Structure formats: structure tokens, C-alpha cells
Amino acid sequence: MPPPLISLHDVDKRFASGTLALQGVSLSLNAGEFVSLLGPSGCGKSTVLRLVAGLDQPTRGVVSAPALDAAGKVGTGLVFQDATLLPWADVFDNVWLPLRLAGVPRAEAAPRVAALLAEMGLADFASAHPWELSGGMRMRVAIARARVTRPSVLLMDEPFAALDEITRQRLNGELLSAWQAEPMAVMFVTHSVMEAVYLSQRVLVMGARPGRVVDTVMIDAPFPRPPGFRNAPAFAAACARLSASLEVAMATSD
Ligand code: ADP
């Protein structure tokens, strides 16, 4: 078995304020895997993501991402709850940005950008600015931008939490299609049990104070997962299993 793309070994993170955000966290993400971090607010999900992205350092323990280090910064795509688009740039330029920063000229980047915009239903919006787009469309642009370098890992921090339920479900489906179309691993932070079940192969359940991984739940349903998967008995069973685990996690957090 090849080594995991990302691993945390016995990681603690204590902030300068004294808050012990993570204690003894060990986890891994393999190439091509879709893994969600599920847990109540404040259990350290975003902190894990920031450590994995290299935006912060652990207080103790080891964070390793050798494959990403080798690929340089373009090895990781980041998507946050806020789409964080450049307001003065149009959709094309927003999506091109990571390639531009990597030195890829506009003409060379154009086919990749255009293909992503077409795939995400944004072909007619290449010249639109962020303020002209709905929240769902802005998030599609953010995802296209994160994918434009063909990263081996997409790190997503509650990307759909601010969207209405219908848009959120649609984007869940689009994300799975994207994940199946191009080989990449996804680490997805959510506090929604249903979202975690719909998307993931594996869910890491976290508890708070201090943040730690308290359970791992495999979601065995095959892919592709059509929207109807949400009505399947296997979906309900996985939601029940995960909810029970989350309740235990919350009961043991003070
Ligand atoms: P989650 O993403 O699960 O909501 P976070 O990782 O954002 O949780 O936060 C975990 C804990 O660490 C919380 O108690 C939060 O208040 C604290 N925390 C997060 N970032 C900082 C920081 N920069 N300085 C101090 N405390 C922080």
C-alpha cells in the first residue's frame, strides 16, 4: 500500500490563548479518498485543516504530507465557507489565478479554465463578476479555482454551510462528479450528518474540549451516488449510525 498523502500522528495544538484545540489527533488521508471530518462547532475541524494545509504548525506531534510537499503549493486546493473570490476580477480570472501565480500564461490556461467552467455550468459567466452571481455560483467558481491546478488533495472547510438546502444538495452531487472525474483526495469539514454520509467513503467523528477523533465510520455505499441515495435504507442506516456516534462525542465533550 502506498503511504498516505496526508497523516497526522499524535498531534496537539495549543493556541497562544491557552486553548487546547487538538489533543492526540492521529488520522490519515489516502490518495483518491473522500474523507469527512464531522463534529460540533469548536471541536478543532478547521484547525486540522489548517495544519494539513501548512497554514499553522502543531504544538506536538507530526503532520506529514510528503506528496503535497513534492508537488509544491499546487498540490493542494483550498475551499472555504466564504468563496473568497477577488471582487474586481471576473470569473475567468478568478479561476485562472492559481495557474497565473504558478506562471501559466492566460492563453495556455484558457482550455483548462474553460473546461472547468463548462463542467460547472458557468460557461456563460466567464466575464461575470462575483457580485453578479448567486451564492451557489460563487461557490462553483471557488471549487473550479481550487481544482484548476489538478491538486492531489482538495481541502474543504464547510464550503456549503451558508447555502440553501437545495443548492447545497446540488453542489454535493457536483462535487462527487468532480471527484470521480479527476483523481484527487478530498478532506471535507462539515457539521451535517447527512452531508457527511452522502459524500464520504469514511467519516472521522470529532469531539470537543479538547478536540480529538472519537470514532471512524465507513460509508460503504457505492459510487456514483445519485440524489435518490438520500432516500435509500442504506443512507438512513448510515445517518443513524453516525448520529449515534456524534451524540457520544458530544456527551463526552464538556
Ligand atoms: P471547528 O472548526 O470544529 O469549529 P476550530 O478548529 O475552529 O473548530 O476551533 C477549535 C478550538 O480552537 C475552538 O475552541 C476555537 O475557539 C479555538 N481556536 C481556533 N483558532 C484559534 C486561534 N487562532 N486562537 C485561539 N483559539 C483558537
PDB file of N, CA and C in Angstrom, residues 168-243:
ATOM      1  N   ARG A 168     -27.325  23.333  -1.809  1.00  0.00           N
ATOM      2  CA  ARG A 168     -26.310  22.531  -1.117  1.00  0.00           C
ATOM      3  C   ARG A 168     -26.313  21.087  -1.640  1.00  0.00           C
ATOM      4  N   GLN A 169     -27.507  20.522  -1.797  1.00  0.00           N
ATOM      5  CA  GLN A 169     -27.592  19.137  -2.287  1.00  0.00           C
ATOM      6  C   GLN A 169     -27.067  19.051  -3.723  1.00  0.00           C
ATOM      7  N   ARG A 170     -27.396  20.074  -4.521  1.00  0.00           N
ATOM      8  CA  ARG A 170     -26.913  20.084  -5.901  1.00  0.00           C
ATOM      9  C   ARG A 170     -25.386  20.134  -5.936  1.00  0.00           C
ATOM     10  N   LEU A 171     -24.825  20.991  -5.102  1.00  0.00           N
ATOM     11  CA  LEU A 171     -23.363  21.119  -5.082  1.00  0.00           C
ATOM     12  C   LEU A 171     -22.693  19.861  -4.522  1.00  0.00           C
ATOM     13  N   ASN A 172     -23.371  19.198  -3.599  1.00  0.00           N
ATOM     14  CA  ASN A 172     -22.856  17.902  -3.126  1.00  0.00           C
ATOM     15  C   ASN A 172     -22.710  16.943  -4.310  1.00  0.00           C
ATOM     16  N   GLY A 173     -23.759  16.877  -5.148  1.00  0.00           N
ATOM     17  CA  GLY A 173     -23.729  15.990  -6.318  1.00  0.00           C
ATOM     18  C   GLY A 173     -22.630  16.395  -7.296  1.00  0.00           C
ATOM     19  N   GLU A 174     -22.498  17.699  -7.517  1.00  0.00           N
ATOM     20  CA  GLU A 174     -21.468  18.184  -8.454  1.00  0.00           C
ATOM     21  C   GLU A 174     -20.062  17.895  -7.935  1.00  0.00           C
ATOM     22  N   LEU A 175     -19.907  18.020  -6.617  1.00  0.00           N
ATOM     23  CA  LEU A 175     -18.598  17.742  -6.033  1.00  0.00           C
ATOM     24  C   LEU A 175     -18.235  16.265  -6.219  1.00  0.00           C
ATOM     25  N   LEU A 176     -19.197  15.390  -5.997  1.00  0.00           N
ATOM     26  CA  LEU A 176     -18.912  13.962  -6.196  1.00  0.00           C
ATOM     27  C   LEU A 176     -18.582  13.672  -7.656  1.00  0.00           C
ATOM     28  N   SER A 177     -19.292  14.323  -8.588  1.00  0.00           N
ATOM     29  CA  SER A 177     -18.984  14.117 -10.015  1.00  0.00           C
ATOM     30  C   SER A 177     -17.565  14.561 -10.316  1.00  0.00           C
ATOM     31  N   ALA A 178     -17.193  15.715  -9.762  1.00  0.00           N
ATOM     32  CA  ALA A 178     -15.830  16.232  -9.988  1.00  0.00           C
ATOM     33  C   ALA A 178     -14.794  15.270  -9.413  1.00  0.00           C
ATOM     34  N   TRP A 179     -15.079  14.781  -8.232  1.00  0.00           N
ATOM     35  CA  TRP A 179     -14.161  13.862  -7.550  1.00  0.00           C
ATOM     36  C   TRP A 179     -13.993  12.575  -8.358  1.00  0.00           C
ATOM     37  N   GLN A 180     -15.081  12.143  -9.005  1.00  0.00           N
ATOM     38  CA  GLN A 180     -14.987  10.910  -9.794  1.00  0.00           C
ATOM     39  C   GLN A 180     -14.346  11.151 -11.155  1.00  0.00           C
ATOM     40  N   ALA A 181     -14.439  12.402 -11.641  1.00  0.00           N
ATOM     41  CA  ALA A 181     -13.910  12.702 -12.974  1.00  0.00           C
ATOM     42  C   ALA A 181     -12.387  12.825 -12.965  1.00  0.00           C
ATOM     43  N   GLU A 182     -11.835  13.347 -11.874  1.00  0.00           N
ATOM     44  CA  GLU A 182     -10.386  13.557 -11.809  1.00  0.00           C
ATOM     45  C   GLU A 182      -9.865  12.987 -10.506  1.00  0.00           C
ATOM     46  N   PRO A 183      -8.727  12.285 -10.574  1.00  0.00           N
ATOM     47  CA  PRO A 183      -8.248  11.666  -9.347  1.00  0.00           C
ATOM     48  C   PRO A 183      -7.774  12.709  -8.335  1.00  0.00           C
ATOM     49  N   MET A 184      -8.460  12.792  -7.209  1.00  0.00           N
ATOM     50  CA  MET A 184      -7.989  13.669  -6.126  1.00  0.00           C
ATOM     51  C   MET A 184      -8.609  13.166  -4.820  1.00  0.00           C
ATOM     52  N   ALA A 185      -7.895  13.410  -3.745  1.00  0.00           N
ATOM     53  CA  ALA A 185      -8.443  13.103  -2.430  1.00  0.00           C
ATOM     54  C   ALA A 185      -9.163  14.350  -1.927  1.00  0.00           C
ATOM     55  N   VAL A 186     -10.182  14.141  -1.106  1.00  0.00           N
ATOM     56  CA  VAL A 186     -10.890  15.276  -0.528  1.00  0.00           C
ATOM     57  C   VAL A 186     -10.958  15.107   0.983  1.00  0.00           C
ATOM     58  N   MET A 187     -10.578  16.170   1.708  1.00  0.00           N
ATOM     59  CA  MET A 187     -10.822  16.220   3.145  1.00  0.00           C
ATOM     60  C   MET A 187     -11.859  17.305   3.356  1.00  0.00           C
ATOM     61  N   PHE A 188     -13.040  16.892   3.850  1.00  0.00           N
ATOM     62  CA  PHE A 188     -14.213  17.752   3.837  1.00  0.00           C
ATOM     63  C   PHE A 188     -14.716  17.965   5.261  1.00  0.00           C
ATOM     64  N   VAL A 189     -14.732  19.205   5.704  1.00  0.00           N
ATOM     65  CA  VAL A 189     -15.209  19.522   7.055  1.00  0.00           C
ATOM     66  C   VAL A 189     -16.684  19.880   7.013  1.00  0.00           C
ATOM     67  N   THR A 190     -17.460  19.256   7.881  1.00  0.00           N
ATOM     68  CA  THR A 190     -18.890  19.574   7.931  1.00  0.00           C
ATOM     69  C   THR A 190     -19.423  19.327   9.341  1.00  0.00           C
ATOM     70  N   HIS A 191     -20.561  19.968   9.678  1.00  0.00           N
ATOM     71  CA  HIS A 191     -21.233  19.538  10.900  1.00  0.00           C
ATOM     72  C   HIS A 191     -22.580  18.918  10.567  1.00  0.00           C
ATOM     73  N   SER A 192     -22.764  18.577   9.274  1.00  0.00           N
ATOM     74  CA  SER A 192     -24.009  17.942   8.848  1.00  0.00           C
ATOM     75  C   SER A 192     -23.810  16.436   8.673  1.00  0.00           C
ATOM     76  N   VAL A 193     -24.583  15.669   9.457  1.00  0.00           N
ATOM     77  CA  VAL A 193     -24.509  14.207   9.360  1.00  0.00           C
ATOM     78  C   VAL A 193     -24.891  13.756   7.947  1.00  0.00           C
ATOM     79  N   MET A 194     -25.970  14.337   7.414  1.00  0.00           N
ATOM     80  CA  MET A 194     -26.455  13.882   6.101  1.00  0.00           C
ATOM     81  C   MET A 194     -25.461  14.196   4.991  1.00  0.00           C
ATOM     82  N   GLU A 195     -24.846  15.363   5.091  1.00  0.00           N
ATOM     83  CA  GLU A 195     -23.848  15.722   4.085  1.00  0.00           C
ATOM     84  C   GLU A 195     -22.648  14.771   4.154  1.00  0.00           C
ATOM     85  N   ALA A 196     -22.215  14.473   5.370  1.00  0.00           N
ATOM     86  CA  ALA A 196     -21.072  13.566   5.545  1.00  0.00           C
ATOM     87  C   ALA A 196     -21.382  12.189   4.964  1.00  0.00           C
ATOM     88  N   VAL A 197     -22.602  11.701   5.210  1.00  0.00           N
ATOM     89  CA  VAL A 197     -22.960  10.368   4.710  1.00  0.00           C
ATOM     90  C   VAL A 197     -23.053  10.374   3.186  1.00  0.00           C
ATOM     91  N   TYR A 198     -23.692  11.399   2.638  1.00  0.00           N
ATOM     92  CA  TYR A 198     -23.889  11.439   1.185  1.00  0.00           C
ATOM     93  C   TYR A 198     -22.551  11.444   0.441  1.00  0.00           C
ATOM     94  N   LEU A 199     -21.583  12.196   0.977  1.00  0.00           N
ATOM     95  CA  LEU A 199     -20.349  12.422   0.235  1.00  0.00           C
ATOM     96  C   LEU A 199     -19.250  11.385   0.472  1.00  0.00           C
ATOM     97  N   SER A 200     -19.171  10.877   1.687  1.00  0.00           N
ATOM     98  CA  SER A 200     -17.891  10.304   2.123  1.00  0.00           C
ATOM     99  C   SER A 200     -17.754   8.807   1.934  1.00  0.00           C
ATOM    100  N   GLN A 201     -16.497   8.386   1.846  1.00  0.00           N
ATOM    101  CA  GLN A 201     -16.176   6.967   1.997  1.00  0.00           C
ATOM    102  C   GLN A 201     -15.926   6.660   3.463  1.00  0.00           C
ATOM    103  N   ARG A 202     -15.412   7.654   4.164  1.00  0.00           N
ATOM    104  CA  ARG A 202     -15.030   7.467   5.565  1.00  0.00           C
ATOM    105  C   ARG A 202     -15.297   8.767   6.291  1.00  0.00           C
ATOM    106  N   VAL A 203     -15.858   8.669   7.509  1.00  0.00           N
ATOM    107  CA  VAL A 203     -16.135   9.871   8.297  1.00  0.00           C
ATOM    108  C   VAL A 203     -15.393   9.756   9.623  1.00  0.00           C
ATOM    109  N   LEU A 204     -14.629  10.792   9.947  1.00  0.00           N
ATOM    110  CA  LEU A 204     -13.963  10.856  11.243  1.00  0.00           C
ATOM    111  C   LEU A 204     -14.808  11.744  12.148  1.00  0.00           C
ATOM    112  N   VAL A 205     -15.303  11.168  13.229  1.00  0.00           N
ATOM    113  CA  VAL A 205     -16.146  11.918  14.147  1.00  0.00           C
ATOM    114  C   VAL A 205     -15.258  12.522  15.225  1.00  0.00           C
ATOM    115  N   MET A 206     -15.409  13.840  15.426  1.00  0.00           N
ATOM    116  CA  MET A 206     -14.577  14.533  16.413  1.00  0.00           C
ATOM    117  C   MET A 206     -15.391  15.025  17.603  1.00  0.00           C
ATOM    118  N   GLY A 207     -14.767  15.061  18.753  1.00  0.00           N
ATOM    119  CA  GLY A 207     -15.371  15.611  19.958  1.00  0.00           C
ATOM    120  C   GLY A 207     -14.566  16.821  20.398  1.00  0.00           C
ATOM    121  N   ALA A 208     -15.159  17.626  21.283  1.00  0.00           N
ATOM    122  CA  ALA A 208     -14.532  18.908  21.657  1.00  0.00           C
ATOM    123  C   ALA A 208     -13.930  18.871  23.059  1.00  0.00           C
ATOM    124  N   ARG A 209     -13.113  19.895  23.300  1.00  0.00           N
ATOM    125  CA  ARG A 209     -12.524  20.173  24.617  1.00  0.00           C
ATOM    126  C   ARG A 209     -11.905  18.961  25.297  1.00  0.00           C
ATOM    127  N   PRO A 210     -10.770  18.561  24.920  1.00  0.00           N
ATOM    128  CA  PRO A 210     -10.041  19.033  23.749  1.00  0.00           C
ATOM    129  C   PRO A 210     -10.484  18.310  22.487  1.00  0.00           C
ATOM    130  N   GLY A 211     -10.248  18.946  21.335  1.00  0.00           N
ATOM    131  CA  GLY A 211     -10.625  18.337  20.068  1.00  0.00           C
ATOM    132  C   GLY A 211      -9.859  17.044  19.832  1.00  0.00           C
ATOM    133  N   ARG A 212     -10.601  16.010  19.484  1.00  0.00           N
ATOM    134  CA  ARG A 212      -9.963  14.713  19.220  1.00  0.00           C
ATOM    135  C   ARG A 212     -10.861  13.878  18.329  1.00  0.00           C
ATOM    136  N   VAL A 213     -10.280  12.847  17.713  1.00  0.00           N
ATOM    137  CA  VAL A 213     -11.083  11.946  16.877  1.00  0.00           C
ATOM    138  C   VAL A 213     -11.627  10.855  17.777  1.00  0.00           C
ATOM    139  N   VAL A 214     -12.960  10.721  17.815  1.00  0.00           N
ATOM    140  CA  VAL A 214     -13.541   9.742  18.736  1.00  0.00           C
ATOM    141  C   VAL A 214     -14.080   8.502  18.026  1.00  0.00           C
ATOM    142  N   ASP A 215     -14.252   8.585  16.708  1.00  0.00           N
ATOM    143  CA  ASP A 215     -14.810   7.424  16.002  1.00  0.00           C
ATOM    144  C   ASP A 215     -14.514   7.542  14.513  1.00  0.00           C
ATOM    145  N   THR A 216     -14.472   6.407  13.840  1.00  0.00           N
ATOM    146  CA  THR A 216     -14.350   6.376  12.381  1.00  0.00           C
ATOM    147  C   THR A 216     -15.502   5.537  11.850  1.00  0.00           C
ATOM    148  N   VAL A 217     -16.253   6.096  10.915  1.00  0.00           N
ATOM    149  CA  VAL A 217     -17.402   5.376  10.358  1.00  0.00           C
ATOM    150  C   VAL A 217     -17.204   5.246   8.850  1.00  0.00           C
ATOM    151  N   MET A 218     -17.235   4.016   8.358  1.00  0.00           N
ATOM    152  CA  MET A 218     -17.133   3.780   6.916  1.00  0.00           C
ATOM    153  C   MET A 218     -18.529   3.904   6.304  1.00  0.00           C
ATOM    154  N   ILE A 219     -18.618   4.593   5.166  1.00  0.00           N
ATOM    155  CA  ILE A 219     -19.889   4.665   4.434  1.00  0.00           C
ATOM    156  C   ILE A 219     -19.694   3.806   3.196  1.00  0.00           C
ATOM    157  N   ASP A 220     -20.263   2.601   3.251  1.00  0.00           N
ATOM    158  CA  ASP A 220     -19.899   1.598   2.248  1.00  0.00           C
ATOM    159  C   ASP A 220     -20.650   1.711   0.929  1.00  0.00           C
ATOM    160  N   ALA A 221     -21.656   2.569   0.835  1.00  0.00           N
ATOM    161  CA  ALA A 221     -22.463   2.647  -0.392  1.00  0.00           C
ATOM    162  C   ALA A 221     -21.581   2.959  -1.599  1.00  0.00           C
ATOM    163  N   PRO A 222     -21.874   2.296  -2.741  1.00  0.00           N
ATOM    164  CA  PRO A 222     -21.032   2.510  -3.935  1.00  0.00           C
ATOM    165  C   PRO A 222     -21.242   3.880  -4.568  1.00  0.00           C
ATOM    166  N   PHE A 223     -20.304   4.252  -5.415  1.00  0.00           N
ATOM    167  CA  PHE A 223     -20.409   5.475  -6.219  1.00  0.00           C
ATOM    168  C   PHE A 223     -20.656   5.050  -7.666  1.00  0.00           C
ATOM    169  N   PRO A 224     -21.278   5.858  -8.514  1.00  0.00           N
ATOM    170  CA  PRO A 224     -21.830   7.170  -8.182  1.00  0.00           C
ATOM    171  C   PRO A 224     -23.037   7.059  -7.258  1.00  0.00           C
ATOM    172  N   ARG A 225     -23.225   8.104  -6.460  1.00  0.00           N
ATOM    173  CA  ARG A 225     -24.375   8.159  -5.561  1.00  0.00           C
ATOM    174  C   ARG A 225     -25.371   9.179  -6.104  1.00  0.00           C
ATOM    175  N   PRO A 226     -26.439   8.702  -6.727  1.00  0.00           N
ATOM    176  CA  PRO A 226     -27.431   9.638  -7.267  1.00  0.00           C
ATOM    177  C   PRO A 226     -28.185  10.320  -6.131  1.00  0.00           C
ATOM    178  N   PRO A 227     -28.894  11.429  -6.439  1.00  0.00           N
ATOM    179  CA  PRO A 227     -29.647  12.122  -5.381  1.00  0.00           C
ATOM    180  C   PRO A 227     -30.580  11.163  -4.630  1.00  0.00           C
ATOM    181  N   GLY A 228     -31.088  10.137  -5.334  1.00  0.00           N
ATOM    182  CA  GLY A 228     -32.002   9.171  -4.707  1.00  0.00           C
ATOM    183  C   GLY A 228     -31.349   8.379  -3.594  1.00  0.00           C
ATOM    184  N   PHE A 229     -30.025   8.390  -3.532  1.00  0.00           N
ATOM    185  CA  PHE A 229     -29.327   7.707  -2.435  1.00  0.00           C
ATOM    186  C   PHE A 229     -29.823   8.221  -1.087  1.00  0.00           C
ATOM    187  N   ARG A 230     -30.245   9.498  -1.067  1.00  0.00           N
ATOM    188  CA  ARG A 230     -30.721  10.076   0.200  1.00  0.00           C
ATOM    189  C   ARG A 230     -32.014   9.430   0.693  1.00  0.00           C
ATOM    190  N   ASN A 231     -32.713   8.719  -0.207  1.00  0.00           N
ATOM    191  CA  ASN A 231     -33.958   8.048   0.208  1.00  0.00           C
ATOM    192  C   ASN A 231     -33.742   6.552   0.466  1.00  0.00           C
ATOM    193  N   ALA A 232     -32.508   6.092   0.287  1.00  0.00           N
ATOM    194  CA  ALA A 232     -32.257   4.655   0.396  1.00  0.00           C
ATOM    195  C   ALA A 232     -32.126   4.230   1.856  1.00  0.00           C
ATOM    196  N   PRO A 233     -32.534   2.997   2.156  1.00  0.00           N
ATOM    197  CA  PRO A 233     -32.383   2.486   3.526  1.00  0.00           C
ATOM    198  C   PRO A 233     -30.928   2.550   4.007  1.00  0.00           C
ATOM    199  N   ALA A 234     -29.980   2.315   3.099  1.00  0.00           N
ATOM    200  CA  ALA A 234     -28.563   2.341   3.496  1.00  0.00           C
ATOM    201  C   ALA A 234     -28.158   3.744   3.961  1.00  0.00           C
ATOM    202  N   PHE A 235     -28.770   4.766   3.345  1.00  0.00           N
ATOM    203  CA  PHE A 235     -28.466   6.150   3.738  1.00  0.00           C
ATOM    204  C   PHE A 235     -28.988   6.403   5.152  1.00  0.00           C
ATOM    205  N   ALA A 236     -30.241   6.002   5.372  1.00  0.00           N
ATOM    206  CA  ALA A 236     -30.842   6.208   6.699  1.00  0.00           C
ATOM    207  C   ALA A 236     -30.051   5.467   7.770  1.00  0.00           C
ATOM    208  N   ALA A 237     -29.622   4.260   7.433  1.00  0.00           N
ATOM    209  CA  ALA A 237     -28.880   3.456   8.414  1.00  0.00           C
ATOM    210  C   ALA A 237     -27.543   4.130   8.751  1.00  0.00           C
ATOM    211  N   ALA A 238     -26.864   4.654   7.710  1.00  0.00           N
ATOM    212  CA  ALA A 238     -25.573   5.307   7.947  1.00  0.00           C
ATOM    213  C   ALA A 238     -25.767   6.590   8.754  1.00  0.00           C
ATOM    214  N   CYS A 239     -26.848   7.328   8.468  1.00  0.00           N
ATOM    215  CA  CYS A 239     -27.124   8.562   9.232  1.00  0.00           C
ATOM    216  C   CYS A 239     -27.369   8.228  10.701  1.00  0.00           C
ATOM    217  N   ALA A 240     -28.119   7.147  10.944  1.00  0.00           N
ATOM    218  CA  ALA A 240     -28.425   6.758  12.320  1.00  0.00           C
ATOM    219  C   ALA A 240     -27.139   6.376  13.061  1.00  0.00           C
ATOM    220  N   ARG A 241     -26.299   5.624  12.369  1.00  0.00           N
ATOM    221  CA  ARG A 241     -25.034   5.176  12.965  1.00  0.00           C
ATOM    222  C   ARG A 241     -24.146   6.383  13.318  1.00  0.00           C
ATOM    223  N   LEU A 242     -24.088   7.327  12.369  1.00  0.00           N
ATOM    224  CA  LEU A 242     -23.227   8.494  12.555  1.00  0.00           C
ATOM    225  C   LEU A 242     -23.790   9.441  13.616  1.00  0.00           C
ATOM    226  N   SER A 243     -25.117   9.607  13.630  1.00  0.00           N
ATOM    227  CA  SER A 243     -25.740  10.472  14.641  1.00  0.00           C
ATOM    228  C   SER A 243     -25.469   9.934  16.035  1.00  0.00           C
TER     229      SER A 243
END
